[in-house]
Amino acid sequence: MPGYWFENTLCLMEDAGRFKTERWSIEVAGGRIAALHPAGTPAPAGRHFIDASRLLATPGFVNCHSHSPDNLARGIAGDLPLELWSLTSSAARERRSHQEIYISTMLGAIEMMRSGTTAVLDHVRISPDIDAGALDAVASAWRDSGMRAVIAPIVSDRSIIDTLPFDAGNLVGLDLASYGSRPPVPACEQMAIVDAFFRRWNGEADARISVAIGPSGPQRCSDKLLVAAADFSRRHETLLHTHILETRLQREMGLKLYGRGMIAHLEGLGLLTPRTNLVHAIWLEPDDAARIAAADATIIHNPVSNARLGSGYCPLPDLLGRGIRVGLGTDSACCNDGANLLETMKWAALLHNLKSDDEEDWIGPQTALKLGTSGGADAIGLKTTGRLEAGYDADITFFRLDAPAFRPLNDAPRQLVLSENGSAIDRVMIAGRIVVSNGRATAIDEAAIWSEAQVFADRRRTEGAAARAAAHVLEAPIRGMRKRYAKLWAGGCACH
C-alpha cells in the first residue's frame, strides 16, 4: 500500500469536544495516520506527495445506523407513519437473490463514500428469514467497496401480528398466513447462523469488517432470544444493536407485553450494557434516561427518518446533558431517501431548535459534527477512527476549499455542517486507500452497479405484486389501531 503526504492541509482538529482548524502536513502509512507534521516539513522518500493547501481535511464520517437491503427500495414508500410505511418496505425485501442483496449494499456504499462517510453500522434484515448466503453477500459487498463496516444481522422471533397492539377483532377473517402470522425460524437456529457468520467475517478485510448482533426490537423478540443476543454480545465482546421506542405505538406494545417500559425490561434481562446501542429512543419513560446513563449504553439518533415517518423527537439535549453517548444514523434509504451523513448532521444540529427557544438547549453544528465523527466511532465500537490524530486509522475526507460552502471561509466546522452537502469533496480515504476521487468511487464500477440495480427494481415492480398484497392485508387493521389509540391519547374513548 502506498504511503501519502498531504502537504499543508487545513485540518479539522477536535480538542475537548470542540473543532478548530490548523495547518498540518498529514503523513499516511500502513493504513494509519503516521504523523501530523508542521507545514513546510520536508516529505520523506517513498510517500506520494499531494499539495493539499487548498483542501480541508476532516475525519471520515461515521454512520451508526443503516439498512443495506433497503437501498434497492429507495423512493417506493409514500408519506406514511412507520407501521404503515413498513408494509411497503417489508414487501420490497422479500425473497431477494444474493446478487440483489450484494447490489443493494453496493448502492449504499457508493452514496456514503461519495458524501464523506467512511464507516457504517449495517443493521441487516434478511426477509423472510435470516440466511447465511445472504449475509455473506452483504459482507462481500462491504469488503469489495473498501468501506469500514460493522454488520449487525437482525434477529427476531415474533410474527408480525404479535408485535403490534391489535385488538383480537382487528384481524378476524383475514388471510395472514403469507405475511402477518408467518412463523419465524426458531431463535436457536437464527443465533447459530449469526455465530457462524461471526466466525467467517469478524476481522476480515484487514479488520475493516466486524460483526455485531442486531435484535430487531424488544417487541419483535422473545425474552429467550433477547437473552441469547446479550450472551452473544458478551461472549464475542461485540455490540448489541436494537431499535427501541421509535413510535408511540411501540411504547404501548411494550406496556402491553411487559407491564412496564421497554428500557426497564431490557435492564431486567441484562441487556443494558456499555455494548448496547439503542436506536431511535424517542418514546422514553421518565426514568429511562437515568437507566441508560447508569448502564453507559448508547443512543443512535436518526433525525431525518424520525421526521420523515412522523415518529417524534428523540430527547437529544437531555440525553447529552446526562453524559449519554450518542451517534448519528441515516437509517434506511427507504425512510430517509438518502444515506448522506452531512444531511443528518445538519438535521441533528437544527431540529431541536423547534423544541425550545432557549439557545442553551440547542445542539448546534459543533456537537453535531462530534456525533458524526468521534462520537459515532465510539458509539459503534471503532476506537481508532473518527479523529485526525497520529495512530488513528487513515479514514479522512478532503473537501475543496474553493467551493460555495467554504467561500468566504469564516468558520469551517459551522460551514461544513450547515452549508456543505458533499459536492465539494475532492477525495475520500479509508484505511489509507483512496476510495473516492474526482467524485467517483475508485474501486467500484458505479455505472454497472446502477444499471443492474435498475434491472432488479424494474423486475421487482411486477414480480413483487404478491408480496405487496400479502403485506397490505394489514393496512386496514393498522389504520384502525392507530385511530383507536389516537382517541385514547387525546383523552377520548378508545372503543370505536
Short mmCIF file of N, CA, C and O in Angstrom, two decimals, residues 396-480:
data_model
loop_
_atom_site.label_atom_id
_atom_site.label_comp_id
_atom_site.label_asym_id
_atom_site.label_seq_id
_atom_site.Cartn_x
_atom_site.Cartn_y
_atom_site.Cartn_z
N ILE A 396 -10.21 9.56 6.12
CA ILE A 396 -10.15 11.01 6.00
C ILE A 396 -10.95 11.45 4.78
O ILE A 396 -10.86 10.83 3.71
N THR A 397 -11.72 12.51 4.94
CA THR A 397 -12.42 13.13 3.82
C THR A 397 -11.80 14.50 3.55
O THR A 397 -11.59 15.28 4.48
N PHE A 398 -11.50 14.76 2.28
CA PHE A 398 -10.88 16.02 1.87
C PHE A 398 -11.87 16.82 1.04
O PHE A 398 -12.41 16.33 0.04
N PHE A 399 -12.11 18.05 1.46
CA PHE A 399 -13.02 18.96 0.77
C PHE A 399 -12.23 20.06 0.07
O PHE A 399 -11.24 20.57 0.62
N ARG A 400 -12.67 20.46 -1.11
CA ARG A 400 -12.08 21.60 -1.79
C ARG A 400 -12.53 22.89 -1.11
O ARG A 400 -13.74 23.12 -0.95
N LEU A 401 -11.60 23.71 -0.75
CA LEU A 401 -11.94 24.99 -0.14
C LEU A 401 -12.48 25.97 -1.17
O LEU A 401 -13.22 26.91 -0.82
N ASP A 402 -12.12 25.78 -2.43
CA ASP A 402 -12.65 26.63 -3.49
C ASP A 402 -14.00 26.07 -3.93
O ASP A 402 -14.15 25.45 -4.99
N ALA A 403 -14.99 26.23 -3.06
CA ALA A 403 -16.32 25.71 -3.28
C ALA A 403 -17.32 26.62 -2.58
O ALA A 403 -16.96 27.32 -1.62
N PRO A 404 -18.58 26.66 -3.04
CA PRO A 404 -19.54 27.62 -2.47
C PRO A 404 -19.68 27.53 -0.96
O PRO A 404 -19.81 28.57 -0.29
N ALA A 405 -19.65 26.32 -0.39
CA ALA A 405 -19.86 26.19 1.05
C ALA A 405 -18.76 26.86 1.87
O ALA A 405 -19.00 27.24 3.02
N PHE A 406 -17.58 27.01 1.30
CA PHE A 406 -16.43 27.50 2.07
C PHE A 406 -15.91 28.85 1.58
O PHE A 406 -14.82 29.26 1.97
N ARG A 407 -16.66 29.53 0.75
CA ARG A 407 -16.23 30.85 0.31
C ARG A 407 -17.30 31.88 0.60
O ARG A 407 -18.41 31.78 0.07
N PRO A 408 -17.00 32.87 1.45
CA PRO A 408 -15.74 33.04 2.16
C PRO A 408 -15.63 32.04 3.32
O PRO A 408 -16.66 31.56 3.82
N LEU A 409 -14.42 31.76 3.74
CA LEU A 409 -14.21 30.84 4.86
C LEU A 409 -14.12 31.63 6.15
O LEU A 409 -13.16 32.36 6.38
N ASN A 410 -15.13 31.46 6.99
CA ASN A 410 -15.17 32.16 8.27
C ASN A 410 -15.13 31.20 9.45
O ASN A 410 -14.46 31.45 10.45
N ASP A 411 -15.86 30.10 9.35
CA ASP A 411 -15.99 29.14 10.45
C ASP A 411 -16.13 27.76 9.81
O ASP A 411 -17.23 27.33 9.46
N ALA A 412 -15.02 27.05 9.64
CA ALA A 412 -15.04 25.80 8.88
C ALA A 412 -15.98 24.75 9.46
O ALA A 412 -16.73 24.12 8.70
N PRO A 413 -15.99 24.50 10.79
CA PRO A 413 -16.93 23.48 11.30
C PRO A 413 -18.39 23.84 11.02
O PRO A 413 -19.18 22.99 10.60
N ARG A 414 -18.74 25.11 11.25
CA ARG A 414 -20.13 25.54 11.01
C ARG A 414 -20.49 25.41 9.53
O ARG A 414 -21.56 24.92 9.17
N GLN A 415 -19.60 25.84 8.66
CA GLN A 415 -19.89 25.81 7.24
C GLN A 415 -19.93 24.39 6.71
O GLN A 415 -20.73 24.08 5.81
N LEU A 416 -19.11 23.51 7.26
CA LEU A 416 -19.15 22.11 6.86
C LEU A 416 -20.51 21.50 7.16
O LEU A 416 -21.13 20.85 6.31
N VAL A 417 -21.00 21.70 8.38
CA VAL A 417 -22.25 21.07 8.80
C VAL A 417 -23.48 21.74 8.19
O VAL A 417 -24.42 21.06 7.76
N LEU A 418 -23.48 23.05 8.12
CA LEU A 418 -24.69 23.76 7.71
C LEU A 418 -24.72 24.14 6.24
O LEU A 418 -25.80 24.44 5.71
N SER A 419 -23.57 24.13 5.55
CA SER A 419 -23.54 24.60 4.17
C SER A 419 -23.17 23.54 3.15
O SER A 419 -23.54 23.66 1.98
N GLU A 420 -22.42 22.53 3.54
CA GLU A 420 -21.88 21.57 2.58
C GLU A 420 -22.77 20.34 2.47
O GLU A 420 -23.35 19.88 3.46
N ASN A 421 -22.89 19.79 1.26
CA ASN A 421 -23.70 18.59 1.03
C ASN A 421 -22.92 17.44 0.43
O ASN A 421 -23.49 16.41 0.08
N GLY A 422 -21.61 17.61 0.30
CA GLY A 422 -20.77 16.60 -0.31
C GLY A 422 -20.26 16.97 -1.68
O GLY A 422 -19.36 16.32 -2.22
N SER A 423 -20.81 18.04 -2.25
CA SER A 423 -20.42 18.42 -3.61
C SER A 423 -18.99 18.95 -3.68
O SER A 423 -18.39 18.98 -4.75
N ALA A 424 -18.42 19.37 -2.54
CA ALA A 424 -17.06 19.91 -2.53
C ALA A 424 -16.01 18.84 -2.22
O ALA A 424 -14.82 19.17 -2.09
N ILE A 425 -16.41 17.58 -2.12
CA ILE A 425 -15.44 16.54 -1.78
C ILE A 425 -14.44 16.34 -2.92
O ILE A 425 -14.82 16.14 -4.08
N ASP A 426 -13.18 16.38 -2.56
CA ASP A 426 -12.11 16.16 -3.52
C ASP A 426 -11.72 14.69 -3.58
O ASP A 426 -11.55 14.12 -4.65
N ARG A 427 -11.56 14.07 -2.42
CA ARG A 427 -11.25 12.65 -2.35
C ARG A 427 -11.58 12.14 -0.95
O ARG A 427 -11.67 12.92 0.00
N VAL A 428 -11.74 10.84 -0.86
CA VAL A 428 -12.03 10.18 0.41
C VAL A 428 -11.05 9.02 0.57
O VAL A 428 -10.82 8.26 -0.38
N MET A 429 -10.51 8.90 1.76
CA MET A 429 -9.55 7.84 2.07
C MET A 429 -10.10 6.98 3.20
O MET A 429 -10.64 7.49 4.18
N ILE A 430 -9.96 5.66 3.06
CA ILE A 430 -10.33 4.71 4.11
C ILE A 430 -9.18 3.74 4.29
O ILE A 430 -8.72 3.12 3.31
N ALA A 431 -8.71 3.62 5.52
CA ALA A 431 -7.59 2.72 5.83
C ALA A 431 -6.40 2.96 4.92
O ALA A 431 -5.70 2.04 4.51
N GLY A 432 -6.16 4.23 4.60
CA GLY A 432 -5.01 4.60 3.81
C GLY A 432 -5.15 4.41 2.32
O GLY A 432 -4.20 4.64 1.57
N ARG A 433 -6.34 4.01 1.85
CA ARG A 433 -6.59 3.85 0.42
C ARG A 433 -7.55 4.93 -0.06
O ARG A 433 -8.54 5.23 0.61
N ILE A 434 -7.28 5.48 -1.24
CA ILE A 434 -8.20 6.45 -1.84
C ILE A 434 -9.38 5.68 -2.42
O ILE A 434 -9.23 4.89 -3.37
N VAL A 435 -10.57 5.90 -1.87
CA VAL A 435 -11.76 5.18 -2.32
C VAL A 435 -12.69 6.05 -3.15
O VAL A 435 -13.56 5.53 -3.85
N VAL A 436 -12.52 7.37 -3.07
CA VAL A 436 -13.27 8.31 -3.92
C VAL A 436 -12.30 9.35 -4.45
O VAL A 436 -11.50 9.91 -3.68
N SER A 437 -12.35 9.58 -5.74
CA SER A 437 -11.52 10.60 -6.36
C SER A 437 -12.28 11.17 -7.55
O SER A 437 -12.95 10.42 -8.27
N ASN A 438 -12.21 12.49 -7.72
CA ASN A 438 -12.92 13.14 -8.82
C ASN A 438 -14.40 12.80 -8.83
O ASN A 438 -15.02 12.64 -9.88
N GLY A 439 -14.97 12.68 -7.62
CA GLY A 439 -16.41 12.48 -7.49
C GLY A 439 -16.90 11.08 -7.72
O GLY A 439 -18.11 10.84 -7.73
N ARG A 440 -15.99 10.11 -7.88
CA ARG A 440 -16.42 8.74 -8.15
C ARG A 440 -15.67 7.74 -7.27
O ARG A 440 -14.52 7.98 -6.89
N ALA A 441 -16.34 6.63 -6.98
CA ALA A 441 -15.68 5.55 -6.24
C ALA A 441 -14.61 4.93 -7.12
O ALA A 441 -14.84 4.66 -8.31
N THR A 442 -13.44 4.70 -6.55
CA THR A 442 -12.31 4.23 -7.35
C THR A 442 -12.29 2.72 -7.53
O THR A 442 -11.70 2.22 -8.50
N ALA A 443 -12.91 1.97 -6.64
CA ALA A 443 -12.82 0.51 -6.69
C ALA A 443 -14.12 -0.14 -7.14
O ALA A 443 -14.26 -1.37 -7.10
N ILE A 444 -15.09 0.66 -7.56
CA ILE A 444 -16.42 0.16 -7.93
C ILE A 444 -16.77 0.68 -9.31
O ILE A 444 -16.58 1.87 -9.61
N ASP A 445 -17.30 -0.18 -10.15
CA ASP A 445 -17.86 0.25 -11.44
C ASP A 445 -19.26 0.78 -11.17
O ASP A 445 -20.24 0.01 -11.18
N GLU A 446 -19.35 2.06 -10.90
CA GLU A 446 -20.63 2.64 -10.49
C GLU A 446 -21.71 2.44 -11.54
O GLU A 446 -22.85 2.10 -11.22
N ALA A 447 -21.37 2.66 -12.81
CA ALA A 447 -22.38 2.55 -13.87
C ALA A 447 -22.94 1.13 -13.94
O ALA A 447 -24.15 0.94 -14.13
N ALA A 448 -22.09 0.14 -13.75
CA ALA A 448 -22.56 -1.25 -13.79
C ALA A 448 -23.48 -1.54 -12.60
O ALA A 448 -24.51 -2.23 -12.76
N ILE A 449 -23.13 -1.04 -11.42
CA ILE A 449 -23.97 -1.24 -10.24
C ILE A 449 -25.33 -0.59 -10.45
O ILE A 449 -26.39 -1.20 -10.19
N TRP A 450 -25.33 0.65 -10.93
CA TRP A 450 -26.59 1.36 -11.12
C TRP A 450 -27.46 0.68 -12.18
O TRP A 450 -28.68 0.59 -12.04
N SER A 451 -26.84 0.18 -13.24
CA SER A 451 -27.59 -0.49 -14.29
C SER A 451 -28.23 -1.77 -13.77
O SER A 451 -29.42 -2.04 -14.03
N GLU A 452 -27.47 -2.56 -13.03
CA GLU A 452 -28.01 -3.80 -12.50
C GLU A 452 -29.10 -3.52 -11.47
O GLU A 452 -30.11 -4.23 -11.41
N ALA A 453 -28.92 -2.46 -10.67
CA ALA A 453 -29.94 -2.10 -9.68
C ALA A 453 -31.25 -1.75 -10.37
O ALA A 453 -32.34 -2.12 -9.89
N GLN A 454 -31.19 -1.06 -11.50
CA GLN A 454 -32.42 -0.69 -12.21
C GLN A 454 -33.12 -1.91 -12.76
O GLN A 454 -34.36 -2.01 -12.70
N VAL A 455 -32.36 -2.88 -13.26
CA VAL A 455 -32.96 -4.12 -13.74
C VAL A 455 -33.70 -4.83 -12.61
O VAL A 455 -34.85 -5.28 -12.77
N PHE A 456 -33.06 -4.91 -11.46
CA PHE A 456 -33.70 -5.56 -10.31
C PHE A 456 -34.97 -4.81 -9.89
O PHE A 456 -35.99 -5.42 -9.58
N ALA A 457 -34.89 -3.49 -9.85
CA ALA A 457 -36.04 -2.69 -9.42
C ALA A 457 -37.21 -2.84 -10.39
O ALA A 457 -38.37 -2.97 -9.98
N ASP A 458 -36.91 -2.82 -11.69
CA ASP A 458 -37.97 -2.97 -12.69
C ASP A 458 -38.63 -4.33 -12.59
O ASP A 458 -39.86 -4.46 -12.69
N ARG A 459 -37.82 -5.36 -12.36
CA ARG A 459 -38.36 -6.71 -12.23
C ARG A 459 -39.22 -6.83 -10.98
O ARG A 459 -40.29 -7.46 -10.99
N ARG A 460 -38.77 -6.21 -9.89
CA ARG A 460 -39.47 -6.31 -8.61
C ARG A 460 -40.86 -5.68 -8.70
O ARG A 460 -41.80 -6.13 -8.03
N ARG A 461 -41.01 -4.63 -9.51
CA ARG A 461 -42.31 -3.97 -9.63
C ARG A 461 -43.39 -4.92 -10.12
O ARG A 461 -44.56 -4.80 -9.74
N THR A 462 -43.02 -5.85 -10.97
CA THR A 462 -44.01 -6.80 -11.47
C THR A 462 -44.02 -8.09 -10.65
O THR A 462 -45.08 -8.59 -10.27
N GLU A 463 -42.83 -8.62 -10.35
CA GLU A 463 -42.77 -9.91 -9.66
C GLU A 463 -43.05 -9.80 -8.17
O GLU A 463 -43.27 -10.82 -7.52
N GLY A 464 -43.06 -8.58 -7.64
CA GLY A 464 -43.30 -8.41 -6.21
C GLY A 464 -44.74 -8.15 -5.83
O GLY A 464 -45.04 -7.83 -4.67
N ALA A 465 -45.66 -8.29 -6.78
CA ALA A 465 -47.06 -7.96 -6.52
C ALA A 465 -47.66 -8.82 -5.41
O ALA A 465 -48.41 -8.33 -4.55
N ALA A 466 -47.33 -10.10 -5.40
CA ALA A 466 -47.91 -10.99 -4.39
C ALA A 466 -47.43 -10.62 -2.99
O ALA A 466 -48.22 -10.63 -2.03
N ALA A 467 -46.15 -10.29 -2.87
CA ALA A 467 -45.62 -9.90 -1.56
C ALA A 467 -46.26 -8.61 -1.08
O ALA A 467 -46.59 -8.47 0.11
N ARG A 468 -46.45 -7.66 -1.99
CA ARG A 468 -47.10 -6.40 -1.59
C ARG A 468 -48.54 -6.64 -1.15
O ARG A 468 -49.00 -6.07 -0.14
N ALA A 469 -49.25 -7.48 -1.86
CA ALA A 469 -50.64 -7.77 -1.50
C ALA A 469 -50.72 -8.45 -0.14
O ALA A 469 -51.59 -8.13 0.69
N ALA A 470 -49.82 -9.40 0.12
CA ALA A 470 -49.84 -10.12 1.41
C ALA A 470 -49.57 -9.17 2.56
O ALA A 470 -50.23 -9.24 3.61
N ALA A 471 -48.61 -8.26 2.39
CA ALA A 471 -48.30 -7.32 3.47
C ALA A 471 -49.43 -6.33 3.70
O ALA A 471 -49.76 -6.01 4.85
N HIS A 472 -50.04 -5.86 2.63
CA HIS A 472 -51.05 -4.81 2.77
C HIS A 472 -52.40 -5.32 3.25
O HIS A 472 -53.31 -4.52 3.47
N VAL A 473 -52.52 -6.62 3.48
CA VAL A 473 -53.70 -7.13 4.19
C VAL A 473 -53.79 -6.48 5.56
O VAL A 473 -54.90 -6.28 6.09
N LEU A 474 -52.65 -6.10 6.13
CA LEU A 474 -52.65 -5.50 7.46
C LEU A 474 -52.89 -3.99 7.46
O LEU A 474 -52.95 -3.38 8.53
N GLU A 475 -53.05 -3.38 6.30
CA GLU A 475 -53.19 -1.93 6.27
C GLU A 475 -54.44 -1.46 7.02
O GLU A 475 -54.37 -0.55 7.87
N ALA A 476 -55.58 -2.05 6.72
CA ALA A 476 -56.82 -1.62 7.39
C ALA A 476 -56.75 -1.85 8.90
O ALA A 476 -57.12 -0.96 9.68
N PRO A 477 -56.30 -3.03 9.37
CA PRO A 477 -56.18 -3.20 10.82
C PRO A 477 -55.24 -2.19 11.47
O PRO A 477 -55.52 -1.71 12.58
N ILE A 478 -54.13 -1.88 10.83
CA ILE A 478 -53.20 -0.90 11.40
C ILE A 478 -53.83 0.48 11.45
O ILE A 478 -53.70 1.20 12.44
N ARG A 479 -54.53 0.85 10.40
CA ARG A 479 -55.20 2.16 10.41
C ARG A 479 -56.24 2.22 11.52
O ARG A 479 -56.38 3.23 12.22
N GLY A 480 -56.98 1.13 11.69
CA GLY A 480 -57.96 1.10 12.77
C GLY A 480 -57.31 1.19 14.14
O GLY A 480 -57.80 1.88 15.03
#
